[in-house]
Coordinates of C-alpha atoms and ligand atoms in Angstrom, one line a residue:
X1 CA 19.6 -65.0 -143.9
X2 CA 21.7 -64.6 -141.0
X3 CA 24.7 -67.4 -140.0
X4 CA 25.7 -66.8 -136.7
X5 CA 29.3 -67.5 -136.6
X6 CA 30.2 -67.0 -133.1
X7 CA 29.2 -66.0 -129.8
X8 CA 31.5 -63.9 -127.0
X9 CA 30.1 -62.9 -123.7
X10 CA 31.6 -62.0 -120.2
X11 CA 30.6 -60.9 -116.8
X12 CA 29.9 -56.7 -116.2
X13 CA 28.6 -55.0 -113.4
X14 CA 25.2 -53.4 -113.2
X15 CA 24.2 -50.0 -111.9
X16 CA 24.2 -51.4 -108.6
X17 CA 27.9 -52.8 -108.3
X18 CA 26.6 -56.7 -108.9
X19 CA 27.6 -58.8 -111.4
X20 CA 25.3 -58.9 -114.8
X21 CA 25.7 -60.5 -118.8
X22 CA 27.7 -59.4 -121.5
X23 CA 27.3 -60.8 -125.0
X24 CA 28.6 -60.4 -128.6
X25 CA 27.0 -62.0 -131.6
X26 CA 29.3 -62.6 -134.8
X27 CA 27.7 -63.0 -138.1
X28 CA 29.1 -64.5 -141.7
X29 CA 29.8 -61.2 -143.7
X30 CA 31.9 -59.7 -141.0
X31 CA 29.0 -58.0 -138.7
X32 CA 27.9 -58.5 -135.3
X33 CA 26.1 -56.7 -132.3
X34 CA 26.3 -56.8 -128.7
X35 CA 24.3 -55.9 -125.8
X36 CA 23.7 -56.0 -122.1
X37 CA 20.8 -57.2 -119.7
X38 CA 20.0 -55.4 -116.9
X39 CA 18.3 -57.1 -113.4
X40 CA 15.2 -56.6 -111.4
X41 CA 15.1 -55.9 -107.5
X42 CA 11.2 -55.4 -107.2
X43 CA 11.0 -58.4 -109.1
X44 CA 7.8 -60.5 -110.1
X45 CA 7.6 -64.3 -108.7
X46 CA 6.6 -65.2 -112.3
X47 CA 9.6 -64.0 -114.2
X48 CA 11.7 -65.9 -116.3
X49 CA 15.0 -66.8 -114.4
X50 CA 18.0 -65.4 -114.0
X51 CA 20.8 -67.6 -113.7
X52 CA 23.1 -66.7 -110.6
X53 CA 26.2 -68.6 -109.3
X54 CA 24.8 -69.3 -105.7
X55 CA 28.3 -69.4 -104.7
X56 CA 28.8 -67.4 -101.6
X57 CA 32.1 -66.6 -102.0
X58 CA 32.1 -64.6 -105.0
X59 CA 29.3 -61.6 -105.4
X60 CA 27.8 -62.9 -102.3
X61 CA 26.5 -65.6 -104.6
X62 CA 25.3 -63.6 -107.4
X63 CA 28.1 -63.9 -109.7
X64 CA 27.2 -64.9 -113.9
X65 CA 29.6 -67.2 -114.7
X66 CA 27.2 -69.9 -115.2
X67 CA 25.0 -67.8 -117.6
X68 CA 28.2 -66.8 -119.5
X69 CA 29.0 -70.0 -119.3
X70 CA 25.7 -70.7 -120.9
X71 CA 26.6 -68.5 -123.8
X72 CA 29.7 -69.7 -124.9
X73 CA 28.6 -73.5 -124.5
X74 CA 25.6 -74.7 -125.1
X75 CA 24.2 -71.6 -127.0
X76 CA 27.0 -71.2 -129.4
X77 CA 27.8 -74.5 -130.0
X78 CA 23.6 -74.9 -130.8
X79 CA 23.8 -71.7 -133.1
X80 CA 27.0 -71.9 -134.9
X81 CA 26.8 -72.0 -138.9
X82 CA 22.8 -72.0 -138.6
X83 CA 20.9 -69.5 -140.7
X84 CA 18.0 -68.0 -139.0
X85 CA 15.7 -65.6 -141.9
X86 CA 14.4 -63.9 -138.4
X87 CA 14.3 -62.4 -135.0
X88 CA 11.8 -65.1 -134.3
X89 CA 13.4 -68.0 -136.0
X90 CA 16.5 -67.1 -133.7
X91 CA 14.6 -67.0 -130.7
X92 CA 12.6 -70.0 -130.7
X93 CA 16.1 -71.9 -131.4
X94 CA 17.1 -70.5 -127.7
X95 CA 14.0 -71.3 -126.5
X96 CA 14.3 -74.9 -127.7
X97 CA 18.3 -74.9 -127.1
X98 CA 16.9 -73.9 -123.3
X99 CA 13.9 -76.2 -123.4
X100 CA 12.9 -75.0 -119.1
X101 CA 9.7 -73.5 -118.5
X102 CA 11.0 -70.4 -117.1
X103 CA 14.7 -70.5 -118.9
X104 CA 16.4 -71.5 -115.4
X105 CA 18.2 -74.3 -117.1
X106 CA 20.8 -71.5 -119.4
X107 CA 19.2 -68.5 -117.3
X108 CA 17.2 -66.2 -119.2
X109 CA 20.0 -63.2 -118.7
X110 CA 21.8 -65.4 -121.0
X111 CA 19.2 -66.2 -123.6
X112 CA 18.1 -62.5 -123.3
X113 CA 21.7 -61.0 -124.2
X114 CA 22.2 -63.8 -126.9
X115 CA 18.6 -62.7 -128.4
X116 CA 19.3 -58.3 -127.8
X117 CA 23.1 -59.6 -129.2
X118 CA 22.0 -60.9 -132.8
X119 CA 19.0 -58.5 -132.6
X120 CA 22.0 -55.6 -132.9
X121 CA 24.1 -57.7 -135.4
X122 CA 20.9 -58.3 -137.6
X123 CA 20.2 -54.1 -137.8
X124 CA 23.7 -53.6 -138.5
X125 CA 23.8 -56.2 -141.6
X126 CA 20.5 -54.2 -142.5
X127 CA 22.0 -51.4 -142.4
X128 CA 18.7 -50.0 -140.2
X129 CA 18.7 -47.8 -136.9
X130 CA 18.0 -50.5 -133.6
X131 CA 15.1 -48.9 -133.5
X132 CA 13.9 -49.6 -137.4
X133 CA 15.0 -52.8 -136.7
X134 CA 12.6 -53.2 -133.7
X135 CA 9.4 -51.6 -135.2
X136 CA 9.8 -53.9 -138.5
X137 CA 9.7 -56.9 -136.3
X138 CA 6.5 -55.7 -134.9
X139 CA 5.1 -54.7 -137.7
X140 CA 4.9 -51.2 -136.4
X141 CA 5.6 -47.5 -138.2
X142 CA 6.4 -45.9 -135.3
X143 CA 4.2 -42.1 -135.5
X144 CA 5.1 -40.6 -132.2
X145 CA 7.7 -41.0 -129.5
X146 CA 7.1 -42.4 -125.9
X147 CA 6.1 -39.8 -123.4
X148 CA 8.6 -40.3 -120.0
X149 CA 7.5 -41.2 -116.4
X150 CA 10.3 -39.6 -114.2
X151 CA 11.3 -41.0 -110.9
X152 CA 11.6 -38.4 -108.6
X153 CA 10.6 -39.8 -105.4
X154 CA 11.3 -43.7 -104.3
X155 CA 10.4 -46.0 -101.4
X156 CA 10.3 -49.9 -101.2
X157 CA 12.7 -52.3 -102.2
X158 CA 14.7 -49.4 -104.2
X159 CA 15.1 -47.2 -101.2
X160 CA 15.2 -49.7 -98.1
X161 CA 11.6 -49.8 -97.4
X162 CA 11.3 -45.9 -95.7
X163 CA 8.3 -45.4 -97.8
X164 CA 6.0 -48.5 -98.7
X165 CA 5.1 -47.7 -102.0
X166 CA 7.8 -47.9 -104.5
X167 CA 8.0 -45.0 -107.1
X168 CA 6.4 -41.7 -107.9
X169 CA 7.1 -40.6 -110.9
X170 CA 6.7 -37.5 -112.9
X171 CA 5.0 -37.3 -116.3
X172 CA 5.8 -34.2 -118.3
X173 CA 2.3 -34.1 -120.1
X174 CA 1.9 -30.7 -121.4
X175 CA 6.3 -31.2 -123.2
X176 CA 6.1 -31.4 -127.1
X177 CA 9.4 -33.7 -127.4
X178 CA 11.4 -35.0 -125.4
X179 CA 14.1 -32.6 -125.1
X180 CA 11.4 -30.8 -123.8
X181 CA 10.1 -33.1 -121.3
X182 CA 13.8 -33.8 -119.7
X183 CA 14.1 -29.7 -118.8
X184 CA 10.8 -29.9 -117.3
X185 CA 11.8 -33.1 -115.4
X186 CA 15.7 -32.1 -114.3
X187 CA 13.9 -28.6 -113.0
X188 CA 11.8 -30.3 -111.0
X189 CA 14.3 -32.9 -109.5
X190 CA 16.6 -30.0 -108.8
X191 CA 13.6 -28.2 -106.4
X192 CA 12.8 -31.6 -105.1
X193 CA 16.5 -31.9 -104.1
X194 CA 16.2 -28.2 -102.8
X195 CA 13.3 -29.7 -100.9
X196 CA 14.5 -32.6 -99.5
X197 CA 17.5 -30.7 -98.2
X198 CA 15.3 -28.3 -96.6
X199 CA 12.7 -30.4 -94.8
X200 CA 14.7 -33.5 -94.2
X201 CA 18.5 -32.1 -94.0
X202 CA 18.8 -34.6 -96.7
X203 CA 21.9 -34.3 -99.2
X204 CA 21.5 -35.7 -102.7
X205 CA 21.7 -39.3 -102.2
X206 CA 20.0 -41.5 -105.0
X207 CA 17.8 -44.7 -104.2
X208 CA 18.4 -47.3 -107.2
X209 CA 16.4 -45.8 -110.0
X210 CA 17.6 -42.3 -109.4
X211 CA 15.0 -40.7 -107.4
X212 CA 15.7 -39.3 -104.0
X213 CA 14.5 -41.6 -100.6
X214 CA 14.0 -38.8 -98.3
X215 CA 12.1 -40.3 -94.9
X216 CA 9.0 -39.5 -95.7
X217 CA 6.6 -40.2 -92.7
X218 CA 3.7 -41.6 -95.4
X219 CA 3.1 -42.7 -99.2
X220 CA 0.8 -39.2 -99.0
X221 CA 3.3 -36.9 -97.8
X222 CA 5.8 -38.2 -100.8
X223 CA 3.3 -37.8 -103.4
X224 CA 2.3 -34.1 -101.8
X225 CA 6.1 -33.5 -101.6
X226 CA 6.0 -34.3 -105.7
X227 CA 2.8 -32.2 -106.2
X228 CA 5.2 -29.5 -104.5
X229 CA 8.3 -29.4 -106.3
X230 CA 6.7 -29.5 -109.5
X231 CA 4.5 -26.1 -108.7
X232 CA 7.7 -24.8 -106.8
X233 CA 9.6 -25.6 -109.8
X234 CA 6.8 -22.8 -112.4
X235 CA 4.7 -26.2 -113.0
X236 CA 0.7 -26.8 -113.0
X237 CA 0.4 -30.2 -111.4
X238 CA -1.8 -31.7 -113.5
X239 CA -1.9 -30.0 -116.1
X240 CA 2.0 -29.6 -117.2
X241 CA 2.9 -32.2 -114.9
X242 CA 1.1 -35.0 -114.6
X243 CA 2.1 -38.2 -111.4
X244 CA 2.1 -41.7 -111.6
X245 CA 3.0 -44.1 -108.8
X246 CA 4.4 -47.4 -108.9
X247 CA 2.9 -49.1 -105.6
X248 CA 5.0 -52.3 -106.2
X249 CA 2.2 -53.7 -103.6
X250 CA 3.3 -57.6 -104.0
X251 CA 6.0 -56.2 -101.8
X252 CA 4.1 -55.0 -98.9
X253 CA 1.5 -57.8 -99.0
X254 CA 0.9 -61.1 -96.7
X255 CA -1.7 -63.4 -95.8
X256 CA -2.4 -60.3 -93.5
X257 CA -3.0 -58.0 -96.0
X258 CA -1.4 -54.7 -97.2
X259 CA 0.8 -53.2 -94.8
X260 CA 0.6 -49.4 -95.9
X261 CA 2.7 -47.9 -93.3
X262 CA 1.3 -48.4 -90.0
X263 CA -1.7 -49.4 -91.5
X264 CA -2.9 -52.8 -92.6
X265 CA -5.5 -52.6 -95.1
X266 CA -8.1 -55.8 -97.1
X267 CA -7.6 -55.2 -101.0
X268 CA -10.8 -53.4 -100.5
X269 CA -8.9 -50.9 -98.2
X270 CA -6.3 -50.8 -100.8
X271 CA -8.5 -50.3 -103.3
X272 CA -10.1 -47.4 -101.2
X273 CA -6.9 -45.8 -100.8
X274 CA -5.9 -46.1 -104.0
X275 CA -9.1 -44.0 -105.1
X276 CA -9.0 -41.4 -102.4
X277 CA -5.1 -40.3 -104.0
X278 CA -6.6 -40.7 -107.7
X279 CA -9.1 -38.0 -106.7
X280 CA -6.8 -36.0 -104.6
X281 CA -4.2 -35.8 -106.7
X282 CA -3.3 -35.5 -110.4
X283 CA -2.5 -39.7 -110.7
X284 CA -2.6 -40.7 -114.3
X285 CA -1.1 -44.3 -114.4
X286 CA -1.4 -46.5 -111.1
X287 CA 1.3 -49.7 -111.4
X288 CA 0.3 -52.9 -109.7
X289 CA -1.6 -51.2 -107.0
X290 CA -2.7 -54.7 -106.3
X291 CA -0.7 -57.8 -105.2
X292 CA 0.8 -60.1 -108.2
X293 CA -1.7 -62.8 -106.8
X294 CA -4.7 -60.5 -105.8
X295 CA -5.8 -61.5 -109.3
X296 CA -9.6 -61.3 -108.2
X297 CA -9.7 -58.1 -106.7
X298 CA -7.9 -56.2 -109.5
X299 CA -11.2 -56.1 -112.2
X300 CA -12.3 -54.0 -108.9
X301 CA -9.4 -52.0 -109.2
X302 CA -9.8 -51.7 -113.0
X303 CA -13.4 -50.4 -112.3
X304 CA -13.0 -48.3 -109.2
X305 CA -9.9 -45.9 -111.1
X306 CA -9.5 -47.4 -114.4
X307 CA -11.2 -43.9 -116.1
X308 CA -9.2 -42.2 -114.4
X309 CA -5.9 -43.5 -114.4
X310 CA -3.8 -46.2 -116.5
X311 CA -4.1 -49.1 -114.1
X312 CA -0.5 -51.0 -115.1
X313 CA 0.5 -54.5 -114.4
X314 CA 3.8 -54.9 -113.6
X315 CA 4.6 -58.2 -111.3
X316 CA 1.2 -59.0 -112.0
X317 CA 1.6 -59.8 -115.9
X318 CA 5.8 -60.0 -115.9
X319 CA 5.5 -59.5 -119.8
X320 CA 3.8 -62.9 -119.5
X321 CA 1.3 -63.9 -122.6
X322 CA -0.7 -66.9 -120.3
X323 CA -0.9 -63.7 -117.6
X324 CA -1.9 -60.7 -119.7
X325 CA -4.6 -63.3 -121.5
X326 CA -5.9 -64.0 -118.5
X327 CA -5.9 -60.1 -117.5
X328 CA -7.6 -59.4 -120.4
X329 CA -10.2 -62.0 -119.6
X330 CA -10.6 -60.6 -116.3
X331 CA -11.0 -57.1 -117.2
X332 CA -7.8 -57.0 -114.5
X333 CA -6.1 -54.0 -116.1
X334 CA -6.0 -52.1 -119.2
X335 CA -2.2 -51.1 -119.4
X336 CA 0.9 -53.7 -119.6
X337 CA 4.5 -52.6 -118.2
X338 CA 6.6 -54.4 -120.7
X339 CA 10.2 -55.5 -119.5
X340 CA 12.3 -57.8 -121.9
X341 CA 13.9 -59.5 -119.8
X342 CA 10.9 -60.8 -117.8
X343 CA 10.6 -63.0 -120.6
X344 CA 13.4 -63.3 -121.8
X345 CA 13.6 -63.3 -125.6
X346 CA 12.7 -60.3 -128.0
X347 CA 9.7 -61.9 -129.9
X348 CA 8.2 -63.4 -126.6
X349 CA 8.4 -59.6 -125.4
X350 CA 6.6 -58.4 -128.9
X351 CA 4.1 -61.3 -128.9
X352 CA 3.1 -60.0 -124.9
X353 CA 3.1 -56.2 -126.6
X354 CA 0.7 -57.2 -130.0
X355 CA -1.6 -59.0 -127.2
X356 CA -1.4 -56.1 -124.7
X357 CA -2.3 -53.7 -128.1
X358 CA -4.9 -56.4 -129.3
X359 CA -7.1 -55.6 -126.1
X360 CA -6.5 -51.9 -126.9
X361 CA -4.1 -51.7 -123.6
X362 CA -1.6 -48.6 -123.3
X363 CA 2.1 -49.9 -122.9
X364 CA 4.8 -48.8 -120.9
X365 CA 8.3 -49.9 -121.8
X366 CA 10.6 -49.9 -119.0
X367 CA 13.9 -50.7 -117.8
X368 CA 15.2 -52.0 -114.5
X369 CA 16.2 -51.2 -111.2
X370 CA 20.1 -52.3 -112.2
X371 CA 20.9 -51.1 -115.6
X372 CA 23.9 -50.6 -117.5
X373 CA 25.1 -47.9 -119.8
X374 CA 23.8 -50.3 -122.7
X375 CA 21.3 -48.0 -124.7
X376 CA 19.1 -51.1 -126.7
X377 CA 15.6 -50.0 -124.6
X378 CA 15.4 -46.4 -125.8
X379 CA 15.5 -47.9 -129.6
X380 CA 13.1 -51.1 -127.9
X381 CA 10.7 -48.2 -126.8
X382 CA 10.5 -46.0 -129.9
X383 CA 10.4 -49.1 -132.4
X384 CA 7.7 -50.9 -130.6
X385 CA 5.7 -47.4 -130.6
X386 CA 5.5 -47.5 -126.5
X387 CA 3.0 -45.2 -125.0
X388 CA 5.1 -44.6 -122.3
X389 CA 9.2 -44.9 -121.3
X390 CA 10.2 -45.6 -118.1
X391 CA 13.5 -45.6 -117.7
X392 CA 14.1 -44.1 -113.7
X393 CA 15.1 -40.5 -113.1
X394 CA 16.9 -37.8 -114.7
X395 CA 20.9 -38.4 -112.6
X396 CA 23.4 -41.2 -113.3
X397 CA 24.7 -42.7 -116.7
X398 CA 22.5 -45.7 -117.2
X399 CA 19.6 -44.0 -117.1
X400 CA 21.1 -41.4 -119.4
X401 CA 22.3 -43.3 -122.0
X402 CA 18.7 -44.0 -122.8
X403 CA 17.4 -40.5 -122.6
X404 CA 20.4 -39.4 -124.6
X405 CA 19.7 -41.8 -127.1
X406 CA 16.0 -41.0 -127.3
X407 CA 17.3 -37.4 -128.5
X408 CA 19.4 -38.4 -130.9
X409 CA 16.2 -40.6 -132.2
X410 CA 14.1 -37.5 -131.6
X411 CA 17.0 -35.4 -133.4
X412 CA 17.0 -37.5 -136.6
X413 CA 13.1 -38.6 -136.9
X414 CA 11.0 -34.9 -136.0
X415 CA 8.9 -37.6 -134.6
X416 CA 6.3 -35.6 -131.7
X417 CA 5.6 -36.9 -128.2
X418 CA 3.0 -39.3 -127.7
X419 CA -0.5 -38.0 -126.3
X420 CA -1.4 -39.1 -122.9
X421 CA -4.7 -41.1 -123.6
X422 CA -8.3 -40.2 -122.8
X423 CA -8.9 -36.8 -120.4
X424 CA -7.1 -38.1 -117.8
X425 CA -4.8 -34.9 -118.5
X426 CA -6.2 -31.5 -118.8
X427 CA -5.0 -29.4 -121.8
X428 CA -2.5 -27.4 -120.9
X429 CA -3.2 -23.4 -121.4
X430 CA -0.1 -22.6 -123.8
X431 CA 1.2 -18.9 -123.6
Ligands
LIG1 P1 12.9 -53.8 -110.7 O1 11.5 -53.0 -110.6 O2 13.6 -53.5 -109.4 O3 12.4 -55.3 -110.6 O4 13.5 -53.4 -111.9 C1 11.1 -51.9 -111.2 C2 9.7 -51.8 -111.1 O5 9.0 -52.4 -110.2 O6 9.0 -51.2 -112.0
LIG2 ZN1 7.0 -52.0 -111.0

């Protein structure tokens, strides 16, 4: 049994200089844990809330004093001296202490860094790794390591919109480990930097995630600029190095249709397009390449590519049980993109994850656009045996404090790289 005994929290800043939540959870016996939430840009319209100030004056609105407010009101005063046997005893108090559909009444950055908070303070009274803690709690012996998707290039609402589609991302395939997989991915940044500086007279400036935002003139000249860096870098595309793309389509779309740079395509079009760069190029994992509402044209999607290529519902399913059921019904994908704080508590993220497993679906784990140097999804994506880890590119210390902690897993656990599913990567010819 756990009795929480207090809860702390302030205000931090994210990886993008706006204001995020901070929280600290005390247990009786003298432990506790803390964490931090990160915050979307690209976000989903069906996520759970985040509260926000509104007032204009401070953060241009986007202040957390409510949330924190949250957490050192209603939450602790609903969670002091009670004895929770659970993770999910714990979290359905917040969700009850909330009692809002979508968490907007304590915002679910609050609930969320409450839930990560007594998550860490539970491990530590265990005396279990974060990540132990995590793959007990879903039920999970955890027999390989996630394989990294590598931001390299980015476009959309991460890079100002230069590019539509969002994020290509580089997927060391052929890498035994992931110390392995991060010299094949900081090689190739570096030549794409080279690149960039080369064909665009581009210095080495980041887009949200890490990648670089040179203007490319089209989605296909960014992904061709990828195929390139990685050969230029001693790579086989495709074999070594694999590509996925987040299209982040929702983002792009209107009543119109799908505004792919100067085109405007039908979800058939997209769908078409889509295809075309899955057979052109060596695409293994295609996130939401349809709209978050184009709900009847993504079984198409699923059939068209879905041997091919991991078709991965992002804003479409926001970690969402009532969507990935009804994705599953739909044959509307077969891989989930799983982001806490979509959700907003732990075990309404693992419940999403067993359903997303129960339909045989690979998952990704991923991070946000505005991180912190908080370390909790490395351990999220290890303990919950993720297929995949995204966690943006290879530059700046919110990204890294996940890689590094994923070595220091790796370092203490032997445990190998995961194996990208199916033949959708062709065995590498080892010298
Ligand atoms: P985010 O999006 O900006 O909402 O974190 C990242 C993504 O679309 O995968
Ligand atoms: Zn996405």
């Amino acid at each position: 049994m756990f009795v929480v005994e207090r809860l702390a929290a302030r205000e931090i800043l994210d990886s993008r200089g706006r204001p995020t939540v901070y929280a600290e959870c005390y247990l009786e016996g003298g432990v506790s844990g803390s964490a931090s939430v990160p915050s979307g840009a690209s976000t989903g319209a069906a996520e759970a809330v985040e509260l926000r100030d509104g007032d204009p004056r401070r953060y241009r609105g986007m202040g957390c004093r409510k949330a924190v407010g949250s957490i050192l009101g209603e939450l602790n005063d609903g969670l002091l001296g009670h004895a929770f046997d659970s993770q999910a005893t714990f979290d359905m108090r917040l969700i009850a202490l909330d009692a809002s559909p979508a968490k907007s009444r304590l915002g679910a950055n609050a609930i969320l860094a409450v839930s990560l908070a007594f998550a860490r303070a539970a491990a530590a009274a265990n005396n279990e790794e974060f990540w132990q803690y995590f793959a007990r709690m879903a039920g999970f012996a955890p027999s390989s390591l996630p394989r990294l998707t590598i931001n390299l290039f980015s476009g959309g609402k991460h890079a100002g919109q230069q590019v539509a589609i969002q994020d290509v991302l580089i997927v060391p395939a052929s890498s035994r480990s992931v110390d392995e997989s991060l010299v094949m991915s900081c090689e190739i940044y570096q030549v794409a930097a080279e690149i960039s500086l080369r064909r665009f007279g581009m210095r080495l400036l980041r887009a949200d995630e890490g990648g670089m935002a040179p203007p490319f003139r089209s989605a296909e000249e960014m992904i061709e600029t990828a195929i390139e860096a990685i050969e230029t870098a001693g790579y086989c595309a495709g074999q070594d190095v694999a590509l996925a793309i987040d299209v982040a389509s929702s983002h792009f779309c209107s009543q119109q249709g799908y505004q792919l740079g100067d085109r405007l395509l039908t979800s058939r079009g997209m769908i078409d397009r889509l295809k075309t760069w899955v057979d052109s190029y060596p695409l293994v994992s295609i996130e939401d390449g349809l709209a978050e509402d184009d709900w009847e044209n993504w079984p198409l999607l699923l059939s068209a590519i879905g041997s091919k290529a991991l078709i991965l519902g992002d804003d479409l399913l926001c970690t969402n049980e009532a969507r990935i059921n009804r994705a599953i019904k739909t044959s509307a994908c077969n891989a989930l993109l799983l982001k806490v704080n979509q959700v907003g508590t732990l075990t309404e993220g693992c419940r999403a994850l067993q359903l997303a497993r129960s339909a045989g679906w690979q998952v990704t784990v991923s991070v946000r656009s505005g991180e912190t140097e908080d370390n909790w999804a490395a351990d999220l994506a290890v303990g919950w045996a993720g297929d995949q880890f995204k966690n943006g590119s290879v530059t700046q210390s919110e990204r890294l404090a996940k890689y590094n902690r994923l070595l220091a897993i790796e370092a203490s656990t032997n445990l190998p790289t995961n194996v990208w599913p199916g033949n959708q990567i062709a065995e590498p010819v080892r010298s």
